[in-house]
Amino acid sequence: MQIEVVKSKIHRIKVTGADLNYIGSITIDEDLMDAANIIQGEKVQIVNNNNGERLETYVIPGPRGSGELTLNGAAARKVAVGDILILITYARMDIEEAKKFNPALVFPNEETNRLN
């Protein structure tokens, strides 16, 4: 049997942009992607602490060290610049592997979105 567990989490990151006229996705500073073990195109769950919205989309890399976190396309309607989000990815694995697995947890600086 396999179960789905948290693979990575970026906790309390601030929205820096919302681009409605884009084809979709979320743009994340590539340094944060690396720290959280998130790859380009990976599905991510987005939890908005400001308004309770939850949605899913896929990741595209933003410039390294920029602190960028931009919601693109229709997802841009679910956030406002300055909102605080939690980003979560999941992985399927067997139960014994899941018991030993440690997710990547990232806590960026809330003002700059950069790694401390």
JSON list of C-alpha atoms in Angstrom, two decimals:
[
{"chain": "A", "resi": 1, "resn": "MET", "atom": "CA", "xyz": [0.00, 0.00, 0.00]},
{"chain": "A", "resi": 2, "resn": "GLN", "atom": "CA", "xyz": [1.12, 3.54, -0.70]},
{"chain": "A", "resi": 3, "resn": "ILE", "atom": "CA", "xyz": [0.14, 6.72, 1.10]},
{"chain": "A", "resi": 4, "resn": "GLU", "atom": "CA", "xyz": [0.56, 10.39, 0.24]},
{"chain": "A", "resi": 5, "resn": "VAL", "atom": "CA", "xyz": [2.76, 12.42, 2.59]},
{"chain": "A", "resi": 6, "resn": "VAL", "atom": "CA", "xyz": [4.15, 15.95, 2.71]},
{"chain": "A", "resi": 7, "resn": "LYS", "atom": "CA", "xyz": [7.31, 16.09, 0.56]},
{"chain": "A", "resi": 8, "resn": "SER", "atom": "CA", "xyz": [8.10, 19.78, 0.95]},
{"chain": "A", "resi": 9, "resn": "LYS", "atom": "CA", "xyz": [6.73, 22.91, 2.52]},
{"chain": "A", "resi": 10, "resn": "ILE", "atom": "CA", "xyz": [7.57, 26.59, 2.21]},
{"chain": "A", "resi": 11, "resn": "HIS", "atom": "CA", "xyz": [5.98, 28.13, 5.29]},
{"chain": "A", "resi": 12, "resn": "ARG", "atom": "CA", "xyz": [4.78, 31.75, 5.41]},
{"chain": "A", "resi": 13, "resn": "ILE", "atom": "CA", "xyz": [5.99, 33.26, 2.17]},
{"chain": "A", "resi": 14, "resn": "LYS", "atom": "CA", "xyz": [4.72, 36.63, 0.95]},
{"chain": "A", "resi": 15, "resn": "VAL", "atom": "CA", "xyz": [3.07, 37.15, -2.45]},
{"chain": "A", "resi": 16, "resn": "THR", "atom": "CA", "xyz": [5.14, 39.59, -4.52]},
{"chain": "A", "resi": 17, "resn": "GLY", "atom": "CA", "xyz": [3.02, 39.53, -7.67]},
{"chain": "A", "resi": 18, "resn": "ALA", "atom": "CA", "xyz": [-0.28, 38.48, -9.26]},
{"chain": "A", "resi": 19, "resn": "ASP", "atom": "CA", "xyz": [-0.30, 38.33, -13.06]},
{"chain": "A", "resi": 20, "resn": "LEU", "atom": "CA", "xyz": [-3.77, 37.57, -14.43]},
{"chain": "A", "resi": 21, "resn": "ASN", "atom": "CA", "xyz": [-2.58, 37.82, -18.05]},
{"chain": "A", "resi": 22, "resn": "TYR", "atom": "CA", "xyz": [-0.30, 34.81, -17.90]},
{"chain": "A", "resi": 23, "resn": "ILE", "atom": "CA", "xyz": [-1.03, 31.25, -18.96]},
{"chain": "A", "resi": 24, "resn": "GLY", "atom": "CA", "xyz": [-1.01, 29.87, -15.42]},
{"chain": "A", "resi": 25, "resn": "SER", "atom": "CA", "xyz": [1.23, 28.57, -12.63]},
{"chain": "A", "resi": 26, "resn": "ILE", "atom": "CA", "xyz": [3.16, 29.98, -9.69]},
{"chain": "A", "resi": 27, "resn": "THR", "atom": "CA", "xyz": [6.61, 31.54, -10.08]},
{"chain": "A", "resi": 28, "resn": "ILE", "atom": "CA", "xyz": [8.95, 30.80, -7.15]},
{"chain": "A", "resi": 29, "resn": "ASP", "atom": "CA", "xyz": [12.50, 32.05, -6.56]},
{"chain": "A", "resi": 30, "resn": "GLU", "atom": "CA", "xyz": [14.68, 29.14, -7.70]},
{"chain": "A", "resi": 31, "resn": "ASP", "atom": "CA", "xyz": [16.75, 29.29, -4.48]},
{"chain": "A", "resi": 32, "resn": "LEU", "atom": "CA", "xyz": [13.58, 28.55, -2.50]},
{"chain": "A", "resi": 33, "resn": "MET", "atom": "CA", "xyz": [12.65, 25.77, -4.92]},
{"chain": "A", "resi": 34, "resn": "ASP", "atom": "CA", "xyz": [16.04, 24.13, -4.37]},
{"chain": "A", "resi": 35, "resn": "ALA", "atom": "CA", "xyz": [15.83, 24.48, -0.58]},
{"chain": "A", "resi": 36, "resn": "ALA", "atom": "CA", "xyz": [12.37, 22.89, -0.58]},
{"chain": "A", "resi": 37, "resn": "ASN", "atom": "CA", "xyz": [13.29, 20.17, -3.09]},
{"chain": "A", "resi": 38, "resn": "ILE", "atom": "CA", "xyz": [10.63, 21.41, -5.54]},
{"chain": "A", "resi": 39, "resn": "ILE", "atom": "CA", "xyz": [11.22, 21.02, -9.29]},
{"chain": "A", "resi": 40, "resn": "GLN", "atom": "CA", "xyz": [9.95, 22.90, -12.31]},
{"chain": "A", "resi": 41, "resn": "GLY", "atom": "CA", "xyz": [6.50, 21.70, -13.31]},
{"chain": "A", "resi": 42, "resn": "GLU", "atom": "CA", "xyz": [5.77, 20.06, -9.97]},
{"chain": "A", "resi": 43, "resn": "LYS", "atom": "CA", "xyz": [2.24, 20.30, -8.62]},
{"chain": "A", "resi": 44, "resn": "VAL", "atom": "CA", "xyz": [1.97, 22.49, -5.53]},
{"chain": "A", "resi": 45, "resn": "GLN", "atom": "CA", "xyz": [-0.87, 23.15, -3.12]},
{"chain": "A", "resi": 46, "resn": "ILE", "atom": "CA", "xyz": [-1.24, 26.80, -2.13]},
{"chain": "A", "resi": 47, "resn": "VAL", "atom": "CA", "xyz": [-2.87, 27.80, 1.16]},
{"chain": "A", "resi": 48, "resn": "ASN", "atom": "CA", "xyz": [-3.58, 31.52, 1.61]},
{"chain": "A", "resi": 49, "resn": "ASN", "atom": "CA", "xyz": [-3.40, 32.51, 5.29]},
{"chain": "A", "resi": 50, "resn": "ASN", "atom": "CA", "xyz": [-5.08, 35.85, 4.58]},
{"chain": "A", "resi": 51, "resn": "ASN", "atom": "CA", "xyz": [-8.31, 34.66, 2.96]},
{"chain": "A", "resi": 52, "resn": "GLY", "atom": "CA", "xyz": [-8.45, 30.88, 3.45]},
{"chain": "A", "resi": 53, "resn": "GLU", "atom": "CA", "xyz": [-8.24, 30.08, -0.27]},
{"chain": "A", "resi": 54, "resn": "ARG", "atom": "CA", "xyz": [-6.70, 26.75, -1.28]},
{"chain": "A", "resi": 55, "resn": "LEU", "atom": "CA", "xyz": [-5.70, 25.89, -4.81]},
{"chain": "A", "resi": 56, "resn": "GLU", "atom": "CA", "xyz": [-3.31, 23.78, -6.83]},
{"chain": "A", "resi": 57, "resn": "THR", "atom": "CA", "xyz": [-1.10, 24.67, -9.78]},
{"chain": "A", "resi": 58, "resn": "TYR", "atom": "CA", "xyz": [2.37, 23.90, -11.12]},
{"chain": "A", "resi": 59, "resn": "VAL", "atom": "CA", "xyz": [5.70, 25.59, -10.42]},
{"chain": "A", "resi": 60, "resn": "ILE", "atom": "CA", "xyz": [7.90, 27.63, -12.73]},
{"chain": "A", "resi": 61, "resn": "PRO", "atom": "CA", "xyz": [11.28, 28.95, -11.55]},
{"chain": "A", "resi": 62, "resn": "GLY", "atom": "CA", "xyz": [11.85, 32.62, -10.84]},
{"chain": "A", "resi": 63, "resn": "PRO", "atom": "CA", "xyz": [15.16, 34.45, -10.69]},
{"chain": "A", "resi": 64, "resn": "ARG", "atom": "CA", "xyz": [17.54, 33.19, -8.00]},
{"chain": "A", "resi": 65, "resn": "GLY", "atom": "CA", "xyz": [17.78, 35.36, -4.92]},
{"chain": "A", "resi": 66, "resn": "SER", "atom": "CA", "xyz": [14.88, 37.55, -6.04]},
{"chain": "A", "resi": 67, "resn": "GLY", "atom": "CA", "xyz": [12.37, 36.46, -3.40]},
{"chain": "A", "resi": 68, "resn": "GLU", "atom": "CA", "xyz": [9.78, 36.33, -6.19]},
{"chain": "A", "resi": 69, "resn": "LEU", "atom": "CA", "xyz": [6.47, 34.62, -5.52]},
{"chain": "A", "resi": 70, "resn": "THR", "atom": "CA", "xyz": [3.98, 35.41, -8.27]},
{"chain": "A", "resi": 71, "resn": "LEU", "atom": "CA", "xyz": [0.62, 33.76, -8.87]},
{"chain": "A", "resi": 72, "resn": "ASN", "atom": "CA", "xyz": [-0.15, 33.63, -12.59]},
{"chain": "A", "resi": 73, "resn": "GLY", "atom": "CA", "xyz": [-3.33, 33.25, -14.62]},
{"chain": "A", "resi": 74, "resn": "ALA", "atom": "CA", "xyz": [-6.63, 32.55, -12.89]},
{"chain": "A", "resi": 75, "resn": "ALA", "atom": "CA", "xyz": [-4.82, 31.88, -9.57]},
{"chain": "A", "resi": 76, "resn": "ALA", "atom": "CA", "xyz": [-3.93, 35.59, -9.49]},
{"chain": "A", "resi": 77, "resn": "ARG", "atom": "CA", "xyz": [-7.57, 36.26, -8.53]},
{"chain": "A", "resi": 78, "resn": "LYS", "atom": "CA", "xyz": [-7.11, 34.21, -5.33]},
{"chain": "A", "resi": 79, "resn": "VAL", "atom": "CA", "xyz": [-4.35, 36.37, -3.82]},
{"chain": "A", "resi": 80, "resn": "ALA", "atom": "CA", "xyz": [-3.31, 39.95, -3.20]},
{"chain": "A", "resi": 81, "resn": "VAL", "atom": "CA", "xyz": [0.27, 41.20, -3.16]},
{"chain": "A", "resi": 82, "resn": "GLY", "atom": "CA", "xyz": [1.42, 40.93, 0.45]},
{"chain": "A", "resi": 83, "resn": "ASP", "atom": "CA", "xyz": [-0.72, 37.88, 1.31]},
{"chain": "A", "resi": 84, "resn": "ILE", "atom": "CA", "xyz": [1.09, 35.19, 3.31]},
{"chain": "A", "resi": 85, "resn": "LEU", "atom": "CA", "xyz": [0.98, 31.68, 1.81]},
{"chain": "A", "resi": 86, "resn": "ILE", "atom": "CA", "xyz": [2.00, 28.16, 2.68]},
{"chain": "A", "resi": 87, "resn": "LEU", "atom": "CA", "xyz": [3.18, 26.05, -0.27]},
{"chain": "A", "resi": 88, "resn": "ILE", "atom": "CA", "xyz": [3.01, 22.26, 0.05]},
{"chain": "A", "resi": 89, "resn": "THR", "atom": "CA", "xyz": [4.02, 19.39, -2.23]},
{"chain": "A", "resi": 90, "resn": "TYR", "atom": "CA", "xyz": [3.23, 15.73, -1.65]},
{"chain": "A", "resi": 91, "resn": "ALA", "atom": "CA", "xyz": [4.76, 12.38, -2.61]},
{"chain": "A", "resi": 92, "resn": "ARG", "atom": "CA", "xyz": [3.42, 8.84, -2.70]},
{"chain": "A", "resi": 93, "resn": "MET", "atom": "CA", "xyz": [5.44, 6.14, -1.00]},
{"chain": "A", "resi": 94, "resn": "ASP", "atom": "CA", "xyz": [4.97, 2.91, 0.82]},
{"chain": "A", "resi": 95, "resn": "ILE", "atom": "CA", "xyz": [4.19, 3.09, 4.51]},
{"chain": "A", "resi": 96, "resn": "GLU", "atom": "CA", "xyz": [7.60, 1.87, 5.70]},
{"chain": "A", "resi": 97, "resn": "GLU", "atom": "CA", "xyz": [9.39, 4.44, 3.55]},
{"chain": "A", "resi": 98, "resn": "ALA", "atom": "CA", "xyz": [6.98, 7.16, 4.76]},
{"chain": "A", "resi": 99, "resn": "LYS", "atom": "CA", "xyz": [7.79, 6.37, 8.39]},
{"chain": "A", "resi": 100, "resn": "LYS", "atom": "CA", "xyz": [11.47, 7.20, 7.73]},
{"chain": "A", "resi": 101, "resn": "PHE", "atom": "CA", "xyz": [10.96, 10.08, 5.31]},
{"chain": "A", "resi": 102, "resn": "ASN", "atom": "CA", "xyz": [11.78, 13.66, 6.36]},
{"chain": "A", "resi": 103, "resn": "PRO", "atom": "CA", "xyz": [10.15, 16.41, 4.30]},
{"chain": "A", "resi": 104, "resn": "ALA", "atom": "CA", "xyz": [12.03, 19.55, 3.29]},
{"chain": "A", "resi": 105, "resn": "LEU", "atom": "CA", "xyz": [10.68, 22.40, 5.43]},
{"chain": "A", "resi": 106, "resn": "VAL", "atom": "CA", "xyz": [11.67, 25.95, 4.48]},
{"chain": "A", "resi": 107, "resn": "PHE", "atom": "CA", "xyz": [10.98, 29.06, 6.58]},
{"chain": "A", "resi": 108, "resn": "PRO", "atom": "CA", "xyz": [11.98, 32.09, 4.48]},
{"chain": "A", "resi": 109, "resn": "ASN", "atom": "CA", "xyz": [12.35, 35.60, 5.87]},
{"chain": "A", "resi": 110, "resn": "GLU", "atom": "CA", "xyz": [8.78, 36.95, 5.79]},
{"chain": "A", "resi": 111, "resn": "GLU", "atom": "CA", "xyz": [9.85, 40.42, 4.66]},
{"chain": "A", "resi": 112, "resn": "THR", "atom": "CA", "xyz": [12.19, 39.43, 1.82]},
{"chain": "A", "resi": 113, "resn": "ASN", "atom": "CA", "xyz": [11.14, 35.83, 0.99]},
{"chain": "A", "resi": 114, "resn": "ARG", "atom": "CA", "xyz": [14.82, 34.96, 1.01]},
{"chain": "A", "resi": 115, "resn": "LEU", "atom": "CA", "xyz": [16.53, 32.19, 2.94]},
{"chain": "A", "resi": 116, "resn": "ASN", "atom": "CA", "xyz": [17.87, 33.32, 6.32]}
]
